[in-house]
Amino acid sequence: MELDEKVPMAPLDTIWANEKMNLALFFPSEIRQGIVGSEDFAFTYNREKGQTLGLLKAVEGEPSNLLVITVEGNVYSYIIGYSEELSKLNRFVTRDESIGNEVGGFNKERKAVQMDSTDQEYEVPKTFVSEEKDLETRVNNDNTKNTEEFILKSCASLLKGPERFKRFKRKKGLSLGISNMVYYDDLIFVQYQFGNKSGIDFDIRSLELVKVQGNNRRKSSYQEHFLSAVHTYGMPEKVRYGYSARFVRVYHKMTLGDGERFEVRLKEDMGSRKIRLKNIR
């Protein structure tokens, strides 16, 4: 996106939060993505079931920024800061607070958006976009090569798009899910989601996608094939308590036969916690 150099930047509204109370933000439509620029702040919302409510908390530290994108594609940007006392515990966000739409560009009345320096904007590859809702979404374009640049753009566009394939497992405050599986040529793009409400930070040791056949109670018929990721996009090493993460891993294409299914296994580093998502087809 490019800013109009002739239009001066308008200051962003500041929202205050602390660690003692939840500041409730109600948006005009369901939240699709929420990003804070500092670990001193936590913005949580229901990623599994669309919801207009987001909760903001903070610990004492330097001001940062909050960027929220709704399912309509409207973008909302705020400065966020810490305050020991809050004058408001609820805020109802109106559509005219949007700084623009991710498709239509910036709202000239709001002028501009401030984004964290670590955020990257990728153009959504046309070759990757499809309206099909079945698991094996395919897009054929003989001129497209599976270069690293293409894979990066495709991962970014997948995170921005709708979640069409939802399988989740919850265990003792942890949640692991797959919200998209997209086949493209000889690759599979898998979008994962991991949430941590366990009360303890979770350091990721490994995340494995396994092709399983047969019943593990019958050792003679049971087989496992571990898929190696050819690319990982946005996967964190640690998911702190109260946070969640969405990321994409890319694998070489692996189709399922009769009696076969995928399984996801997430294990903790320097700990015994693990969570398994079974019977994915």
mmCIF file of C-alpha atoms in Angstrom:
data_model
loop_
_atom_site.group_PDB
_atom_site.id
_atom_site.type_symbol
_atom_site.label_atom_id
_atom_site.label_comp_id
_atom_site.label_asym_id
_atom_site.label_seq_id
_atom_site.Cartn_x
_atom_site.Cartn_y
_atom_site.Cartn_z
ATOM 1 C CA MET A 1 0.000 0.000 0.000
ATOM 2 C CA GLU A 2 1.205 3.515 -0.735
ATOM 3 C CA LEU A 3 0.312 6.624 1.211
ATOM 4 C CA ASP A 4 -0.771 9.771 -0.568
ATOM 5 C CA GLU A 5 2.147 12.109 0.107
ATOM 6 C CA LYS A 6 -0.153 15.149 -0.248
ATOM 7 C CA VAL A 7 -2.344 14.036 2.640
ATOM 8 C CA PRO A 8 -0.944 14.784 6.123
ATOM 9 C CA MET A 9 -0.975 11.983 8.654
ATOM 10 C CA ALA A 10 -3.630 12.282 11.336
ATOM 11 C CA PRO A 11 -2.870 11.252 14.910
ATOM 12 C CA LEU A 12 -4.274 7.911 15.997
ATOM 13 C CA ASP A 13 -6.568 7.536 18.985
ATOM 14 C CA THR A 14 -4.980 6.190 22.161
ATOM 15 C CA ILE A 15 -6.546 3.326 24.118
ATOM 16 C CA TRP A 16 -5.478 2.680 27.701
ATOM 17 C CA ALA A 17 -5.294 -0.716 29.415
ATOM 18 C CA ASN A 18 -3.771 -2.437 32.456
ATOM 19 C CA GLU A 19 -3.288 -5.889 33.950
ATOM 20 C CA LYS A 20 -6.079 -5.629 36.529
ATOM 21 C CA MET A 21 -9.077 -5.254 34.230
ATOM 22 C CA ASN A 22 -10.186 -6.288 30.758
ATOM 23 C CA LEU A 23 -10.816 -3.424 28.379
ATOM 24 C CA ALA A 24 -13.629 -4.601 26.086
ATOM 25 C CA LEU A 25 -13.597 -3.424 22.463
ATOM 26 C CA PHE A 26 -16.767 -4.115 20.427
ATOM 27 C CA PHE A 27 -16.225 -3.867 16.656
ATOM 28 C CA PRO A 28 -18.966 -3.388 14.029
ATOM 29 C CA SER A 29 -18.272 -6.839 12.529
ATOM 30 C CA GLU A 30 -16.443 -10.020 13.510
ATOM 31 C CA ILE A 31 -12.708 -9.763 14.151
ATOM 32 C CA ARG A 32 -10.535 -11.671 11.697
ATOM 33 C CA GLN A 33 -7.096 -10.610 12.916
ATOM 34 C CA GLY A 34 -5.703 -8.604 15.810
ATOM 35 C CA ILE A 35 -2.020 -7.655 16.218
ATOM 36 C CA VAL A 36 -0.211 -5.806 18.992
ATOM 37 C CA GLY A 37 3.275 -4.407 18.530
ATOM 38 C CA SER A 38 4.666 -5.312 21.955
ATOM 39 C CA GLU A 39 4.607 -8.273 24.334
ATOM 40 C CA ASP A 40 3.524 -5.856 27.083
ATOM 41 C CA PHE A 41 0.022 -5.995 25.573
ATOM 42 C CA ALA A 42 -2.383 -8.862 24.901
ATOM 43 C CA PHE A 43 -5.383 -8.638 22.576
ATOM 44 C CA THR A 44 -7.595 -11.711 22.651
ATOM 45 C CA TYR A 45 -10.705 -12.649 20.682
ATOM 46 C CA ASN A 46 -12.537 -15.787 19.654
ATOM 47 C CA ARG A 47 -10.706 -17.107 16.586
ATOM 48 C CA GLU A 48 -12.741 -20.300 16.388
ATOM 49 C CA LYS A 49 -16.200 -18.737 16.438
ATOM 50 C CA GLY A 50 -16.421 -15.304 14.884
ATOM 51 C CA GLN A 51 -17.010 -12.600 17.486
ATOM 52 C CA THR A 52 -17.078 -8.802 17.505
ATOM 53 C CA LEU A 53 -15.626 -8.606 21.039
ATOM 54 C CA GLY A 54 -11.912 -8.220 21.690
ATOM 55 C CA LEU A 55 -10.249 -7.897 25.113
ATOM 56 C CA LEU A 56 -7.156 -5.772 25.695
ATOM 57 C CA LYS A 57 -4.819 -6.082 28.707
ATOM 58 C CA ALA A 58 -1.401 -4.588 29.440
ATOM 59 C CA VAL A 59 1.517 -4.594 31.821
ATOM 60 C CA GLU A 60 3.516 -1.473 32.571
ATOM 61 C CA GLY A 61 5.783 -0.528 29.681
ATOM 62 C CA GLU A 62 6.243 1.683 26.659
ATOM 63 C CA PRO A 63 3.271 2.555 24.396
ATOM 64 C CA SER A 64 2.690 0.374 21.352
ATOM 65 C CA ASN A 65 0.058 -0.088 18.642
ATOM 66 C CA LEU A 66 -2.973 -2.266 17.964
ATOM 67 C CA LEU A 67 -4.053 -3.242 14.451
ATOM 68 C CA VAL A 68 -7.405 -4.995 13.940
ATOM 69 C CA ILE A 69 -8.877 -6.309 10.685
ATOM 70 C CA THR A 70 -12.514 -7.407 10.564
ATOM 71 C CA VAL A 71 -14.146 -9.972 8.277
ATOM 72 C CA GLU A 72 -15.322 -7.075 6.110
ATOM 73 C CA GLY A 73 -11.686 -6.174 5.478
ATOM 74 C CA ASN A 74 -11.951 -2.916 7.430
ATOM 75 C CA VAL A 75 -8.739 -1.894 9.196
ATOM 76 C CA TYR A 76 -8.620 -0.204 12.609
ATOM 77 C CA SER A 77 -5.412 1.181 14.095
ATOM 78 C CA TYR A 78 -4.782 2.627 17.565
ATOM 79 C CA ILE A 79 -1.974 3.656 19.850
ATOM 80 C CA ILE A 80 -2.176 1.607 23.074
ATOM 81 C CA GLY A 81 -0.697 2.538 26.427
ATOM 82 C CA TYR A 82 -0.566 1.462 30.065
ATOM 83 C CA SER A 83 -2.513 3.258 32.781
ATOM 84 C CA GLU A 84 -2.983 2.218 36.403
ATOM 85 C CA GLU A 85 -6.516 3.651 36.388
ATOM 86 C CA LEU A 86 -9.005 3.279 33.528
ATOM 87 C CA SER A 87 -11.763 5.780 32.913
ATOM 88 C CA LYS A 88 -13.510 3.372 30.506
ATOM 89 C CA LEU A 89 -13.889 -0.398 30.558
ATOM 90 C CA ASN A 90 -15.891 -0.667 27.326
ATOM 91 C CA ARG A 91 -15.572 0.905 23.913
ATOM 92 C CA PHE A 92 -17.964 0.463 21.014
ATOM 93 C CA VAL A 93 -15.992 0.990 17.815
ATOM 94 C CA THR A 94 -17.881 2.548 14.906
ATOM 95 C CA ARG A 95 -17.234 1.942 11.214
ATOM 96 C CA ASP A 96 -16.114 5.518 10.665
ATOM 97 C CA GLU A 97 -13.127 4.798 12.945
ATOM 98 C CA SER A 98 -11.751 2.508 10.240
ATOM 99 C CA ILE A 99 -8.640 3.881 8.572
ATOM 100 C CA GLY A 100 -9.602 2.056 5.364
ATOM 101 C CA ASN A 101 -10.147 -1.341 3.820
ATOM 102 C CA GLU A 102 -7.382 -3.843 3.021
ATOM 103 C CA VAL A 103 -8.813 -4.184 -0.498
ATOM 104 C CA GLY A 104 -10.006 -0.642 -1.175
ATOM 105 C CA GLY A 105 -7.055 1.169 0.395
ATOM 106 C CA PHE A 106 -6.852 3.957 2.946
ATOM 107 C CA ASN A 107 -9.761 6.024 4.164
ATOM 108 C CA LYS A 108 -8.729 9.560 3.208
ATOM 109 C CA GLU A 109 -10.637 10.962 6.193
ATOM 110 C CA ARG A 110 -8.478 8.927 8.560
ATOM 111 C CA LYS A 111 -5.383 9.646 6.415
ATOM 112 C CA ALA A 112 -2.921 6.913 7.427
ATOM 113 C CA VAL A 113 -2.094 3.790 9.419
ATOM 114 C CA GLN A 114 0.874 3.088 11.631
ATOM 115 C CA MET A 115 2.101 -0.499 11.557
ATOM 116 C CA ASP A 116 4.751 -2.269 13.535
ATOM 117 C CA SER A 117 8.069 -2.284 11.731
ATOM 118 C CA THR A 118 8.119 -6.084 11.768
ATOM 119 C CA ASP A 119 4.853 -6.372 9.812
ATOM 120 C CA GLN A 120 5.168 -7.159 6.119
ATOM 121 C CA GLU A 121 2.520 -6.597 3.471
ATOM 122 C CA TYR A 122 2.345 -9.087 0.624
ATOM 123 C CA GLU A 123 0.223 -8.850 -2.483
ATOM 124 C CA VAL A 124 -2.170 -11.776 -2.647
ATOM 125 C CA PRO A 125 -1.111 -13.947 -5.612
ATOM 126 C CA LYS A 126 -3.978 -14.259 -8.087
ATOM 127 C CA THR A 127 -2.874 -17.797 -8.865
ATOM 128 C CA PHE A 128 -3.558 -18.796 -5.270
ATOM 129 C CA VAL A 129 -7.041 -17.328 -4.832
ATOM 130 C CA SER A 130 -10.022 -19.665 -5.170
ATOM 131 C CA GLU A 131 -13.649 -19.579 -4.081
ATOM 132 C CA GLU A 132 -13.955 -23.378 -3.889
ATOM 133 C CA LYS A 133 -14.777 -24.662 -0.397
ATOM 134 C CA ASP A 134 -13.712 -28.293 -0.657
ATOM 135 C CA LEU A 135 -10.498 -29.530 0.960
ATOM 136 C CA GLU A 136 -8.554 -30.078 -2.258
ATOM 137 C CA THR A 137 -8.770 -26.516 -3.556
ATOM 138 C CA ARG A 138 -6.718 -26.388 -6.738
ATOM 139 C CA VAL A 139 -5.492 -23.535 -8.865
ATOM 140 C CA ASN A 140 -3.691 -24.342 -12.112
ATOM 141 C CA ASN A 141 -1.346 -21.890 -13.758
ATOM 142 C CA ASP A 142 1.496 -23.261 -15.846
ATOM 143 C CA ASN A 143 3.399 -19.981 -15.634
ATOM 144 C CA THR A 144 3.701 -20.091 -11.824
ATOM 145 C CA LYS A 145 6.771 -21.618 -10.239
ATOM 146 C CA ASN A 146 6.994 -22.672 -6.595
ATOM 147 C CA THR A 147 9.713 -20.155 -5.779
ATOM 148 C CA GLU A 148 10.433 -18.973 -2.245
ATOM 149 C CA GLU A 149 8.863 -15.605 -3.053
ATOM 150 C CA PHE A 150 5.685 -17.271 -4.290
ATOM 151 C CA ILE A 151 5.504 -19.500 -1.185
ATOM 152 C CA LEU A 152 5.927 -16.480 1.120
ATOM 153 C CA LYS A 153 3.173 -14.563 -0.651
ATOM 154 C CA SER A 154 0.899 -17.594 -0.626
ATOM 155 C CA CYS A 155 1.394 -18.143 3.118
ATOM 156 C CA ALA A 156 0.617 -14.479 3.805
ATOM 157 C CA SER A 157 -2.509 -14.559 1.644
ATOM 158 C CA LEU A 158 -3.726 -17.744 3.317
ATOM 159 C CA LEU A 159 -3.581 -16.062 6.739
ATOM 160 C CA LYS A 160 -5.594 -13.140 5.371
ATOM 161 C CA GLY A 161 -8.265 -15.311 3.762
ATOM 162 C CA PRO A 162 -11.315 -17.072 5.211
ATOM 163 C CA GLU A 163 -10.938 -20.204 7.300
ATOM 164 C CA ARG A 164 -12.585 -23.021 5.342
ATOM 165 C CA PHE A 165 -11.334 -26.143 7.143
ATOM 166 C CA LYS A 166 -11.704 -26.236 10.916
ATOM 167 C CA ARG A 167 -10.544 -29.034 13.213
ATOM 168 C CA PHE A 168 -9.641 -28.257 16.824
ATOM 169 C CA LYS A 169 -8.547 -30.092 19.956
ATOM 170 C CA ARG A 170 -8.550 -28.628 23.460
ATOM 171 C CA LYS A 171 -6.626 -30.034 26.401
ATOM 172 C CA LYS A 172 -5.982 -28.452 29.813
ATOM 173 C CA GLY A 173 -6.097 -24.858 28.589
ATOM 174 C CA LEU A 174 -4.275 -25.554 25.315
ATOM 175 C CA SER A 175 -5.965 -25.576 21.921
ATOM 176 C CA LEU A 176 -4.516 -26.847 18.644
ATOM 177 C CA GLY A 177 -6.273 -26.558 15.335
ATOM 178 C CA ILE A 178 -6.076 -26.581 11.567
ATOM 179 C CA SER A 179 -8.139 -23.867 9.925
ATOM 180 C CA ASN A 180 -7.035 -24.325 6.286
ATOM 181 C CA MET A 181 -5.505 -27.029 4.096
ATOM 182 C CA VAL A 182 -4.910 -25.908 0.536
ATOM 183 C CA TYR A 183 -3.389 -28.027 -2.215
ATOM 184 C CA TYR A 184 -1.387 -26.212 -4.906
ATOM 185 C CA ASP A 185 0.464 -28.224 -7.550
ATOM 186 C CA ASP A 186 2.865 -30.471 -5.599
ATOM 187 C CA LEU A 187 2.499 -28.587 -2.282
ATOM 188 C CA ILE A 188 0.122 -28.553 0.690
ATOM 189 C CA PHE A 189 -0.308 -25.278 2.610
ATOM 190 C CA VAL A 190 -1.516 -26.009 6.166
ATOM 191 C CA GLN A 191 -2.676 -23.154 8.406
ATOM 192 C CA TYR A 192 -2.328 -23.932 12.121
ATOM 193 C CA GLN A 193 -3.710 -22.203 15.166
ATOM 194 C CA PHE A 194 -2.458 -22.652 18.727
ATOM 195 C CA GLY A 195 -3.887 -21.006 21.828
ATOM 196 C CA ASN A 196 -2.549 -21.004 25.374
ATOM 197 C CA LYS A 197 -4.893 -20.420 28.309
ATOM 198 C CA SER A 198 -3.130 -22.929 30.562
ATOM 199 C CA GLY A 199 -1.645 -20.360 32.936
ATOM 200 C CA ILE A 200 1.935 -21.210 31.877
ATOM 201 C CA ASP A 201 3.950 -20.149 28.830
ATOM 202 C CA PHE A 202 4.408 -22.894 26.228
ATOM 203 C CA ASP A 203 7.790 -23.327 24.511
ATOM 204 C CA ILE A 204 7.354 -25.301 21.296
ATOM 205 C CA ARG A 205 9.697 -28.232 20.898
ATOM 206 C CA SER A 206 8.186 -29.756 17.768
ATOM 207 C CA LEU A 207 5.090 -29.707 15.571
ATOM 208 C CA GLU A 208 4.709 -32.813 13.436
ATOM 209 C CA LEU A 209 2.288 -33.656 10.656
ATOM 210 C CA VAL A 210 1.996 -37.421 10.353
ATOM 211 C CA LYS A 211 0.266 -39.624 7.782
ATOM 212 C CA VAL A 212 -1.222 -42.551 9.693
ATOM 213 C CA GLN A 213 -2.608 -45.846 8.424
ATOM 214 C CA GLY A 214 -4.261 -48.635 10.410
ATOM 215 C CA ASN A 215 -4.836 -49.050 14.142
ATOM 216 C CA ASN A 216 -1.956 -48.644 16.590
ATOM 217 C CA ARG A 217 -3.453 -51.431 18.704
ATOM 218 C CA ARG A 218 -2.692 -53.774 15.835
ATOM 219 C CA LYS A 219 1.008 -53.235 15.333
ATOM 220 C CA SER A 220 1.196 -55.339 12.172
ATOM 221 C CA SER A 221 -1.176 -53.026 10.284
ATOM 222 C CA TYR A 222 -0.110 -49.697 11.810
ATOM 223 C CA GLN A 223 2.121 -47.334 9.820
ATOM 224 C CA GLU A 224 3.301 -43.770 10.276
ATOM 225 C CA HIS A 225 4.897 -41.426 7.749
ATOM 226 C CA PHE A 226 6.243 -38.089 9.031
ATOM 227 C CA LEU A 227 5.974 -35.165 6.606
ATOM 228 C CA SER A 228 8.883 -32.728 6.564
ATOM 229 C CA ALA A 229 7.958 -29.068 6.172
ATOM 230 C CA VAL A 230 9.646 -27.364 3.211
ATOM 231 C CA HIS A 231 8.774 -23.917 4.568
ATOM 232 C CA THR A 232 7.446 -22.438 7.829
ATOM 233 C CA TYR A 233 5.805 -18.999 7.955
ATOM 234 C CA GLY A 234 5.181 -17.142 11.208
ATOM 235 C CA MET A 235 5.548 -20.053 13.637
ATOM 236 C CA PRO A 236 6.732 -18.808 17.077
ATOM 237 C CA GLU A 237 9.141 -20.558 19.417
ATOM 238 C CA LYS A 238 7.038 -19.610 22.450
ATOM 239 C CA VAL A 239 3.334 -18.935 22.964
ATOM 240 C CA ARG A 240 2.829 -16.999 26.172
ATOM 241 C CA TYR A 241 -0.108 -17.536 28.498
ATOM 242 C CA GLY A 242 -3.142 -15.643 27.228
ATOM 243 C CA TYR A 243 -1.834 -15.477 23.663
ATOM 244 C CA SER A 244 -2.536 -17.432 20.507
ATOM 245 C CA ALA A 245 -0.609 -17.896 17.270
ATOM 246 C CA ARG A 246 -1.595 -18.461 13.638
ATOM 247 C CA PHE A 247 1.016 -19.702 11.189
ATOM 248 C CA VAL A 248 1.484 -21.750 8.019
ATOM 249 C CA ARG A 249 3.674 -24.738 7.207
ATOM 250 C CA VAL A 250 4.194 -25.986 3.670
ATOM 251 C CA TYR A 251 4.723 -29.658 2.767
ATOM 252 C CA HIS A 252 5.208 -31.705 -0.357
ATOM 253 C CA LYS A 253 1.890 -33.055 -1.596
ATOM 254 C CA MET A 254 0.723 -36.234 0.130
ATOM 255 C CA THR A 255 -2.690 -37.663 -0.757
ATOM 256 C CA LEU A 256 -4.692 -39.980 1.489
ATOM 257 C CA GLY A 257 -5.815 -43.467 0.546
ATOM 258 C CA ASP A 258 -8.455 -45.706 2.104
ATOM 259 C CA GLY A 259 -8.008 -45.993 5.850
ATOM 260 C CA GLU A 260 -5.397 -43.219 5.951
ATOM 261 C CA ARG A 261 -5.584 -39.902 7.794
ATOM 262 C CA PHE A 262 -3.394 -37.041 8.956
ATOM 263 C CA GLU A 263 -2.465 -36.412 12.589
ATOM 264 C CA VAL A 264 -0.829 -33.348 14.177
ATOM 265 C CA ARG A 265 1.407 -33.664 17.261
ATOM 266 C CA LEU A 266 2.608 -30.670 19.250
ATOM 267 C CA LYS A 267 5.180 -31.155 22.029
ATOM 268 C CA GLU A 268 6.558 -28.809 24.671
ATOM 269 C CA ASP A 269 10.243 -28.060 25.052
ATOM 270 C CA MET A 270 11.641 -28.656 28.558
ATOM 271 C CA GLY A 271 8.225 -29.904 29.677
ATOM 272 C CA SER A 272 5.878 -32.844 29.397
ATOM 273 C CA ARG A 273 2.815 -31.185 27.886
ATOM 274 C CA LYS A 274 1.670 -32.296 24.462
ATOM 275 C CA ILE A 275 -1.489 -32.172 22.395
ATOM 276 C CA ARG A 276 -2.546 -34.379 19.489
ATOM 277 C CA LEU A 277 -5.095 -33.610 16.768
ATOM 278 C CA LYS A 278 -6.289 -36.866 15.207
ATOM 279 C CA ASN A 279 -8.296 -38.168 12.247
ATOM 280 C CA ILE A 280 -7.772 -35.284 9.830
ATOM 281 C CA ARG A 281 -8.950 -35.975 6.296
#
